[in-house]
JSON list of C-alpha atoms and ligand atoms in Angstrom, two decimals:
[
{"chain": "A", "resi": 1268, "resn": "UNK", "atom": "CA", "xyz": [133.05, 98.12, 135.18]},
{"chain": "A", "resi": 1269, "resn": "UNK", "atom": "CA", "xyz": [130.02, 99.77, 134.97]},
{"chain": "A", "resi": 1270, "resn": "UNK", "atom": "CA", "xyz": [129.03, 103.44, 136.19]},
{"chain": "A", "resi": 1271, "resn": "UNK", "atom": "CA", "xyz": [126.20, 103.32, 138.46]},
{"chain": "A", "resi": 1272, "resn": "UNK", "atom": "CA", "xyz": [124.08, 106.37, 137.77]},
{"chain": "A", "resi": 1273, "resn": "UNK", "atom": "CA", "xyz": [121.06, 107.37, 140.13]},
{"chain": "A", "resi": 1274, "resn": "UNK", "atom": "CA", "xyz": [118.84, 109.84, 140.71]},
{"chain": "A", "resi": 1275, "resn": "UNK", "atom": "CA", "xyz": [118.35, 110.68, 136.84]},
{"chain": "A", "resi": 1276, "resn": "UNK", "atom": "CA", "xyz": [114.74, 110.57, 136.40]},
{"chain": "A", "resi": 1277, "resn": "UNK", "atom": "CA", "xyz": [114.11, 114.09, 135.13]},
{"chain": "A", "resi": 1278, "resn": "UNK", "atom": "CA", "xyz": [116.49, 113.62, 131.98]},
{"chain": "A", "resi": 1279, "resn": "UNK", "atom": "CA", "xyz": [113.89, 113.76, 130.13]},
{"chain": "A", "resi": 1280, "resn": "UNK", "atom": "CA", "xyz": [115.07, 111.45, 127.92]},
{"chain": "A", "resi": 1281, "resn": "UNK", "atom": "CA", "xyz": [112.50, 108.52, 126.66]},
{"chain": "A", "resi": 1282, "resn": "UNK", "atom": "CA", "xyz": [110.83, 106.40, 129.00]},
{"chain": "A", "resi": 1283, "resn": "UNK", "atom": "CA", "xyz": [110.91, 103.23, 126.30]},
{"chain": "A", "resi": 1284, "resn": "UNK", "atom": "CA", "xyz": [114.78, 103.42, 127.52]},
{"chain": "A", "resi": 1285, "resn": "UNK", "atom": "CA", "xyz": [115.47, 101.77, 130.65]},
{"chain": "A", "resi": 1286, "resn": "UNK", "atom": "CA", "xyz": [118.14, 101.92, 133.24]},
{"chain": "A", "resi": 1287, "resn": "UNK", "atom": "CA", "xyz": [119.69, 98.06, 133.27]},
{"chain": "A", "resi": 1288, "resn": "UNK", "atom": "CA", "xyz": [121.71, 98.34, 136.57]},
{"chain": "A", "resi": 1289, "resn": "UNK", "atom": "CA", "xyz": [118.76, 99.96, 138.88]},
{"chain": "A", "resi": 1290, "resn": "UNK", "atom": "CA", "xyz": [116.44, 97.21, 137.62]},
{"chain": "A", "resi": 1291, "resn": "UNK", "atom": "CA", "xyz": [118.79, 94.53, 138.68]},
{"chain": "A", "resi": 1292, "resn": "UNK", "atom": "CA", "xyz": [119.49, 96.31, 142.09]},
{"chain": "A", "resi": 1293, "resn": "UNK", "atom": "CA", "xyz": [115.68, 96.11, 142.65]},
{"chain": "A", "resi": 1294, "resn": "UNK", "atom": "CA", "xyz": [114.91, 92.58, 142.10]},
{"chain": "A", "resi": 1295, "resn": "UNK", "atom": "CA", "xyz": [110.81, 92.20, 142.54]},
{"chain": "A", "resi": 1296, "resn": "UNK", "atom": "CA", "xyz": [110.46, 95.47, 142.52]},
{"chain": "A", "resi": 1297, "resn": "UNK", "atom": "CA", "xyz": [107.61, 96.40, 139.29]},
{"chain": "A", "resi": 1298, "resn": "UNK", "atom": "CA", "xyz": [108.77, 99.49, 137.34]},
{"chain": "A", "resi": 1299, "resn": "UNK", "atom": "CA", "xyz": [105.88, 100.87, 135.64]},
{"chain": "A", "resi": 1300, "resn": "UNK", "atom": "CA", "xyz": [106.24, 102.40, 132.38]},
{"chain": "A", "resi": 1301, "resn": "UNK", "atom": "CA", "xyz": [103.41, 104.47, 130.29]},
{"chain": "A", "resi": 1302, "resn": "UNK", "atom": "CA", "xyz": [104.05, 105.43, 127.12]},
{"chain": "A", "resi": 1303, "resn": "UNK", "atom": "CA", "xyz": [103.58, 106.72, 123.78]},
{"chain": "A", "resi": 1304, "resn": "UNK", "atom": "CA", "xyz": [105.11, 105.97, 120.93]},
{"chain": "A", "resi": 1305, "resn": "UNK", "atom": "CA", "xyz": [105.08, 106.67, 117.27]},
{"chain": "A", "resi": 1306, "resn": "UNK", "atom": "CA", "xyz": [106.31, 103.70, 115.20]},
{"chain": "A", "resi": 1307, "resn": "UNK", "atom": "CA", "xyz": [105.77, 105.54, 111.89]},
{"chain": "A", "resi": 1308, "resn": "UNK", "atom": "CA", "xyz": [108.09, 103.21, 109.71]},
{"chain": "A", "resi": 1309, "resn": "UNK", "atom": "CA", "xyz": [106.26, 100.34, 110.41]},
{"chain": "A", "resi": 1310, "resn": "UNK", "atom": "CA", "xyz": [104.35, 99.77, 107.78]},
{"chain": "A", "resi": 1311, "resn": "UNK", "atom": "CA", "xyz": [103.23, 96.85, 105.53]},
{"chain": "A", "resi": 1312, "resn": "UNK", "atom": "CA", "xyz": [101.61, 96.81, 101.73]},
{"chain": "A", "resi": 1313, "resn": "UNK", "atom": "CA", "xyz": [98.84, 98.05, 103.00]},
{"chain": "A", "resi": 1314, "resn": "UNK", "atom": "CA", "xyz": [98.70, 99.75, 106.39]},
{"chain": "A", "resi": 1315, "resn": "UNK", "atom": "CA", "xyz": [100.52, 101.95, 108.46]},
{"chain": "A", "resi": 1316, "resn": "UNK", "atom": "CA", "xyz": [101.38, 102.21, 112.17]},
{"chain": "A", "resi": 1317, "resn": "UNK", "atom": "CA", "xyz": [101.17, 105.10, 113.56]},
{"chain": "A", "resi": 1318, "resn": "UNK", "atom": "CA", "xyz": [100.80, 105.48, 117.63]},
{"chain": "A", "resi": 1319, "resn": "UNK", "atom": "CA", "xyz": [101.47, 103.26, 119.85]},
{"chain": "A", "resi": 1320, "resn": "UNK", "atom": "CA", "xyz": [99.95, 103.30, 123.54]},
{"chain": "A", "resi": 1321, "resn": "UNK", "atom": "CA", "xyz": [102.78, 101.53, 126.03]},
{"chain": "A", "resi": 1322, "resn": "UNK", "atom": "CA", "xyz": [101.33, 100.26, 129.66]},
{"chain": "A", "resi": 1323, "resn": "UNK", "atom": "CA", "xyz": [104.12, 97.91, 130.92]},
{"chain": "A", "resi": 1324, "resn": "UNK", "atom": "CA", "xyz": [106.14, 96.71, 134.45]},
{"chain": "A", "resi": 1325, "resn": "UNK", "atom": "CA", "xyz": [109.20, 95.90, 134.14]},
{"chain": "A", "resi": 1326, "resn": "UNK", "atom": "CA", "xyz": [110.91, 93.56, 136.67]},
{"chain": "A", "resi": 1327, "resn": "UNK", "atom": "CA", "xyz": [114.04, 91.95, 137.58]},
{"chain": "A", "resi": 1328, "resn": "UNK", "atom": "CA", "xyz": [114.09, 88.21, 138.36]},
{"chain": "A", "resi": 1329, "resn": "UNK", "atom": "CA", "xyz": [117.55, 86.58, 139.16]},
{"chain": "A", "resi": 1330, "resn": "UNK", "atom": "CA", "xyz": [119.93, 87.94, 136.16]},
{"chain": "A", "resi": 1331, "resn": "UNK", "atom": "CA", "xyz": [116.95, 88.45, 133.60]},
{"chain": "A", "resi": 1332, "resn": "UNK", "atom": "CA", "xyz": [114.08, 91.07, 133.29]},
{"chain": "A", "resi": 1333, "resn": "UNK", "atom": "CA", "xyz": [110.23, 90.59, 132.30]},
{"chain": "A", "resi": 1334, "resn": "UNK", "atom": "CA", "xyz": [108.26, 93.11, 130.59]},
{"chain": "A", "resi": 1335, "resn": "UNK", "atom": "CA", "xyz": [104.61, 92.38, 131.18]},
{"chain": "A", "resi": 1336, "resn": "UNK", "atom": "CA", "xyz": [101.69, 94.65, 130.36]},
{"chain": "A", "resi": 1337, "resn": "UNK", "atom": "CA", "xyz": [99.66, 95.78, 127.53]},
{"chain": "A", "resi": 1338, "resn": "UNK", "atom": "CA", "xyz": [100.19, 98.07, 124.48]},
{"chain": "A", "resi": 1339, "resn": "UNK", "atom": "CA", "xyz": [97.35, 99.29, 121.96]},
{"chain": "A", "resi": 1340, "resn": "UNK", "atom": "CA", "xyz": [98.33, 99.66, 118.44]},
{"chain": "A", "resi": 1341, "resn": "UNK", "atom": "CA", "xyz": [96.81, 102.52, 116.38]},
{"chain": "A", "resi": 1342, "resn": "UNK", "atom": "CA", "xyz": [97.08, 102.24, 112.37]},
{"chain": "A", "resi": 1343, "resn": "UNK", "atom": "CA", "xyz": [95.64, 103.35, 109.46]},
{"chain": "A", "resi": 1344, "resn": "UNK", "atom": "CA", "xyz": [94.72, 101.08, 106.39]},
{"chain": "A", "resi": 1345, "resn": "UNK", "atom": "CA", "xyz": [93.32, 100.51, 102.76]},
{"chain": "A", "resi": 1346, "resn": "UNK", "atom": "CA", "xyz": [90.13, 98.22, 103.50]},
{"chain": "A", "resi": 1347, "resn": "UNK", "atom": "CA", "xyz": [90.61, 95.35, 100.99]},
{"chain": "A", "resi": 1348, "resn": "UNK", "atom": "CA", "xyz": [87.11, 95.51, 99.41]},
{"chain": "A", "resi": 1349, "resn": "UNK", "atom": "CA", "xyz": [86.55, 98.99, 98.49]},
{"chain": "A", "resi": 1350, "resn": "UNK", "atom": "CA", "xyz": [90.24, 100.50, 98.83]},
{"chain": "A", "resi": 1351, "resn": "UNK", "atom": "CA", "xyz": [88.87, 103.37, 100.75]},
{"chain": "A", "resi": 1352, "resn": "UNK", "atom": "CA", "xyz": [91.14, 104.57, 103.76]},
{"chain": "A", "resi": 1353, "resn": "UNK", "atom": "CA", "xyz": [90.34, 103.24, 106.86]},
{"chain": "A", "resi": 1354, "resn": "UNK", "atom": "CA", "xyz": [91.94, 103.13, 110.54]},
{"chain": "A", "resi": 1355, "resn": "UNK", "atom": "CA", "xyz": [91.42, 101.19, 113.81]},
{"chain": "A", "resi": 1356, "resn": "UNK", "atom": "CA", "xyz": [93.31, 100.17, 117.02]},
{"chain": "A", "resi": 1357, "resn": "UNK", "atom": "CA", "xyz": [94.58, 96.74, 118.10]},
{"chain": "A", "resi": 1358, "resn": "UNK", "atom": "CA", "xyz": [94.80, 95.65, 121.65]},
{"chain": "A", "resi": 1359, "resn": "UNK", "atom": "CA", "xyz": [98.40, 93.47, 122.43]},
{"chain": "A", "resi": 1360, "resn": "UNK", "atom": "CA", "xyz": [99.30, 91.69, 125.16]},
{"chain": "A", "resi": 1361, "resn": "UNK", "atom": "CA", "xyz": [102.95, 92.29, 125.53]},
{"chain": "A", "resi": 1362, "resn": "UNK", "atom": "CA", "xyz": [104.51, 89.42, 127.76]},
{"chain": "A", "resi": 1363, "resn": "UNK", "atom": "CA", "xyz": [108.31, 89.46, 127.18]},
{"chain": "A", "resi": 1364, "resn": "UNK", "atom": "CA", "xyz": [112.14, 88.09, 129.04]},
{"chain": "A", "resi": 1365, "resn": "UNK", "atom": "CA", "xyz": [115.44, 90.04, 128.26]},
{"chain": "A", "resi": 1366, "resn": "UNK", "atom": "CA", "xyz": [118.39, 87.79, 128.90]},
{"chain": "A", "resi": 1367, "resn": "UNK", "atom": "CA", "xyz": [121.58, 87.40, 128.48]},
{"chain": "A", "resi": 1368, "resn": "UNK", "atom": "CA", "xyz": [122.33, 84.71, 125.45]},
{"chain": "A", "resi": 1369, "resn": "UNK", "atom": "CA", "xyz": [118.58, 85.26, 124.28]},
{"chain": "A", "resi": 1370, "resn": "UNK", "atom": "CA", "xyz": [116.78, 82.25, 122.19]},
{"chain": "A", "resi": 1371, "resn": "UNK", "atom": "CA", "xyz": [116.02, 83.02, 118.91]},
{"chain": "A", "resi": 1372, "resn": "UNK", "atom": "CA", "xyz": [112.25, 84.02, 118.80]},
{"chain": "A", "resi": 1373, "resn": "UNK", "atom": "CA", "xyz": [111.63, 83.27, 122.29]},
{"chain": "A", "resi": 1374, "resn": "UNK", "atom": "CA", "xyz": [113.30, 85.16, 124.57]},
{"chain": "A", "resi": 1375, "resn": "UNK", "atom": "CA", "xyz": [115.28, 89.25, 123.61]},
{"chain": "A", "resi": 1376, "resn": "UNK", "atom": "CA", "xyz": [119.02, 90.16, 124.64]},
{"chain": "A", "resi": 1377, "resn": "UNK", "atom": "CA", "xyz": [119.51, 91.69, 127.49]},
{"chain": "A", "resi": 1378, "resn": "UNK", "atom": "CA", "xyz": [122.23, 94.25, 126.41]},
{"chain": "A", "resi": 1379, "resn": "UNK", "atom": "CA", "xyz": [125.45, 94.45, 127.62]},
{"chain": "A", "resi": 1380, "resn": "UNK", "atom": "CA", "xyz": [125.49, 97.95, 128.09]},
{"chain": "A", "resi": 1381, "resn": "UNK", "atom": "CA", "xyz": [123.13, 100.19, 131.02]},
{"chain": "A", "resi": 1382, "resn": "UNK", "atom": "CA", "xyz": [120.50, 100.84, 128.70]},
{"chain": "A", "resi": 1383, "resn": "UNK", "atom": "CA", "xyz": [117.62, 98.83, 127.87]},
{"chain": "A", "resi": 1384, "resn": "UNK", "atom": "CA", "xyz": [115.62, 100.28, 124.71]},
{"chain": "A", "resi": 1385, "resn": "UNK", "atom": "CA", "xyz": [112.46, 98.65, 124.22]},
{"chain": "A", "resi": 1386, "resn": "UNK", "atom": "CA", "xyz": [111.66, 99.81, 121.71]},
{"chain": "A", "resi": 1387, "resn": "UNK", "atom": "CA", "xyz": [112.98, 97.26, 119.37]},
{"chain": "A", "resi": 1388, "resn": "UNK", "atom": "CA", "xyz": [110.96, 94.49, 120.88]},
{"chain": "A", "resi": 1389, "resn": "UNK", "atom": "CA", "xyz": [107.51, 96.96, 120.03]},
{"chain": "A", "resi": 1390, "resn": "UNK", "atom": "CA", "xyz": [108.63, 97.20, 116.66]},
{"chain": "A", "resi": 1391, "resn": "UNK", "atom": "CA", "xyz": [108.06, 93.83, 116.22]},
{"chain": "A", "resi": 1392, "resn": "UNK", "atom": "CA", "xyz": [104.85, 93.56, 118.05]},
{"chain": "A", "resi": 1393, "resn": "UNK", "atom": "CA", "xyz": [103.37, 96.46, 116.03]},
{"chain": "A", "resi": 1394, "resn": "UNK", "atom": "CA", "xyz": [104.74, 94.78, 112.64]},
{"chain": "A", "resi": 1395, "resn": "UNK", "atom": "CA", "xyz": [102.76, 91.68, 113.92]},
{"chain": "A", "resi": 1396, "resn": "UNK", "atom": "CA", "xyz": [99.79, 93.32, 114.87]},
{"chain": "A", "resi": 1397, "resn": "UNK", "atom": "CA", "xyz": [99.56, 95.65, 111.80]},
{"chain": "A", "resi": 1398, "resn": "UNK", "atom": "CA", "xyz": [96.51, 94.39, 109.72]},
{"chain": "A", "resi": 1399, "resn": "UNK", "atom": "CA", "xyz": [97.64, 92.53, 106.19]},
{"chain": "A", "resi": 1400, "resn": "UNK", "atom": "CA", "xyz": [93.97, 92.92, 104.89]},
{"chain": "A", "resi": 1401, "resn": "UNK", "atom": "CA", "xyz": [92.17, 95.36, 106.58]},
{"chain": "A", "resi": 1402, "resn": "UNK", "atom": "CA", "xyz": [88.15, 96.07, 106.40]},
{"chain": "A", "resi": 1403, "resn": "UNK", "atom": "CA", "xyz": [86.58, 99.57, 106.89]},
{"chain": "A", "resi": 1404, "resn": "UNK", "atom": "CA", "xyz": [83.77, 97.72, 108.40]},
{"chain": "A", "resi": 1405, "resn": "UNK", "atom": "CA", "xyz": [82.58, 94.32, 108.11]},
{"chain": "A", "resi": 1406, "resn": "UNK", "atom": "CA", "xyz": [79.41, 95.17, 106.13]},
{"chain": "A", "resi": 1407, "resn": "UNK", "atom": "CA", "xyz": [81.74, 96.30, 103.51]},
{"chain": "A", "resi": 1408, "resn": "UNK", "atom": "CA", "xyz": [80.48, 94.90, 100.14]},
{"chain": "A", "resi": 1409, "resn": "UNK", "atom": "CA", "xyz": [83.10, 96.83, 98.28]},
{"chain": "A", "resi": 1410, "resn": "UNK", "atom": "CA", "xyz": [83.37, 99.51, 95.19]},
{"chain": "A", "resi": 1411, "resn": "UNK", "atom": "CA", "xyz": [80.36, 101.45, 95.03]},
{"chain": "A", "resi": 1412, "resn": "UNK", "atom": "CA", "xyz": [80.07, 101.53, 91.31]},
{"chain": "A", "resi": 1413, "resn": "UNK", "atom": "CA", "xyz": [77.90, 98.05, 91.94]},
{"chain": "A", "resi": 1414, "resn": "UNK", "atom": "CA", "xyz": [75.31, 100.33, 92.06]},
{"chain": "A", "resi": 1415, "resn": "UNK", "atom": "CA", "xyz": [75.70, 101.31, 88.66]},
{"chain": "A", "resi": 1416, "resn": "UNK", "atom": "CA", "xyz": [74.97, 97.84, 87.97]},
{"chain": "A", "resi": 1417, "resn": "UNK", "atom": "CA", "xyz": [71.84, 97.37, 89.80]},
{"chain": "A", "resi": 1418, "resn": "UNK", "atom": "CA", "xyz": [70.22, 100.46, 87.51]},
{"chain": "A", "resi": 1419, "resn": "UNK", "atom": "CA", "xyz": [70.84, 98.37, 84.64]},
{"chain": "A", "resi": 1420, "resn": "UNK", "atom": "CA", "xyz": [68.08, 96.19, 85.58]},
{"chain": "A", "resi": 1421, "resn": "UNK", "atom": "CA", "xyz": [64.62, 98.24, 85.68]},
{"chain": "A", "resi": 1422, "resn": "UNK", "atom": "CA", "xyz": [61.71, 97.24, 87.12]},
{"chain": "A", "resi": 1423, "resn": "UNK", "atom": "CA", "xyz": [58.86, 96.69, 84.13]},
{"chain": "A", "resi": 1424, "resn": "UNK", "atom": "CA", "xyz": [55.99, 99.17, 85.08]},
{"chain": "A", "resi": 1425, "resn": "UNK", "atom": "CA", "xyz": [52.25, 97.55, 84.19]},
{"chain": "A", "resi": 1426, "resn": "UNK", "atom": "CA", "xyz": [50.54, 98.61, 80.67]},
{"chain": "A", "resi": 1427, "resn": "UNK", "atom": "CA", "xyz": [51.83, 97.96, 77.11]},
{"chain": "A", "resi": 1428, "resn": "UNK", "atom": "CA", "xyz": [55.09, 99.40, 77.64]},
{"chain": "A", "resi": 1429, "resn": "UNK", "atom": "CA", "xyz": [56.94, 96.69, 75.92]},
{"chain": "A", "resi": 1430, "resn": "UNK", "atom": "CA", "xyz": [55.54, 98.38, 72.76]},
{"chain": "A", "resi": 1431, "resn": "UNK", "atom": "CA", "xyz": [57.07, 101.23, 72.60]},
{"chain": "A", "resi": 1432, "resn": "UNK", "atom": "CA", "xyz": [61.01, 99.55, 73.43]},
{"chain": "A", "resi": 1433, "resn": "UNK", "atom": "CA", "xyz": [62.90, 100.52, 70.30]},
{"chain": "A", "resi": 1434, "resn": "UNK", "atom": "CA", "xyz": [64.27, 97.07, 69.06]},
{"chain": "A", "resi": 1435, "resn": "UNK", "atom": "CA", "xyz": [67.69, 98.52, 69.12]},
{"chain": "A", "resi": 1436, "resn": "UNK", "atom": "CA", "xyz": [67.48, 99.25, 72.72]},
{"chain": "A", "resi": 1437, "resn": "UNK", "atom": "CA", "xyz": [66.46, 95.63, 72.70]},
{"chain": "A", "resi": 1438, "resn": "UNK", "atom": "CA", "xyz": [69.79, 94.69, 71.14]},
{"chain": "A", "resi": 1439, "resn": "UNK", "atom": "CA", "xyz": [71.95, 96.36, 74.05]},
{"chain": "A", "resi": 1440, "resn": "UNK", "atom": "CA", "xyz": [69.78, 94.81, 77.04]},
{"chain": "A", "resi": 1441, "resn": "UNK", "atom": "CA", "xyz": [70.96, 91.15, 75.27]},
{"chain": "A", "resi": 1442, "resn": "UNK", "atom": "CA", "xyz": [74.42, 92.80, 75.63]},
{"chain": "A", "resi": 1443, "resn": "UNK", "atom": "CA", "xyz": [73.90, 93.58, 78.57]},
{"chain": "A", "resi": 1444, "resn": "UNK", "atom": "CA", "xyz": [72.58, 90.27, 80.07]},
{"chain": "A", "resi": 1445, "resn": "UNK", "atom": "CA", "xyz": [75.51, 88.41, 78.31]},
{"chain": "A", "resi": 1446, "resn": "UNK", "atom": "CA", "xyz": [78.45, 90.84, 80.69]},
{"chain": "A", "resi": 1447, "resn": "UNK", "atom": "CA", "xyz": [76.64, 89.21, 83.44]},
{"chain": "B", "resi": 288, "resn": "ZN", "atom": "ZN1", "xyz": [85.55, 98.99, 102.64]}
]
């Protein structure tokens, strides 16, 4: 039924796109795969995928096929406290069984036809992975317009100063304690 093709490593074509037949020919044999791939419409509210670093081995066991390995996830993000940009890399253990008459959410469908594209199944670890509220740094404390806030609040030098506060001015610091 099928057409056994061999020999066909310098296609050139993507490496995320497996040859079904010559893994199942090669039971227990690992076939390494190291890739890079750029997920760019994964995305959520707030970040962005945008490389993804494949290190996998494929492997045939009986009639079903195991993808084991690790993948790093780079995005980009708006931290959640001060909306600046901000990017960073997550680390994702990729442990995976293609099948035929897959369970939903546990196992993926081994297709019917030669080629395996895995692709799919990283989709759905980077959309997993992708940050929903991402932090440009821990430490962040947010906006920096606080700042502005802090300069409302003067230290009172020694001497009679108090004096020569014009009572108006007086009037707006009572303002100003009251927006706090
Ligand atoms: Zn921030």
């Amino acid at each position: 039924m099928t057409r056994m093709k061999s020999g066909n490593e310098s296609s050139g074509s993507n490496e995320l796109v497996v040859d079904i037949p010559k893994l199942l020919r090669n039971p227990g044999v690992l076939t390494d795969i190291t890739s890079e791939w750029k997920p760019e419409f994964i995305q959520t509210t707030h970040s962005d995928a945008n490389l993804m670093q494949v290190n996998i081995s494929l492997e045939a066991v009986s009639d079903k096929i195991t993808a084991v390995g690790t993948a790093t996830l780079h995005w980009t993000a708006q931290c959640r406290r001060c909306l600046d940009s901000t990017s960073g890399h997550t680390p994702i253990s990729i442990n995976e069984i293609y099948e035929k008459g897959a369970s939903e959410g546990e196992t993926f469908e081994l297709p019917f036809g030669e080629k395996l594209d895995l692709k799919p199944m990283l989709a759905e670890q980077a959309m997993l992975n992708l940050p929903l509220a991402a932090l440009c740094s821990e430490s962040c404390t947010g906006p920096t317009d606080t700042e502005f806030f802090a300069e409302s609040d003067p230290s009172i030098p020694e001497g009679n100063t108090e004096e020569l506060i014009d009572p108006r001015w007086a009037v707006l610091d009572q303002l100003k304690l009251s927006d706090d």
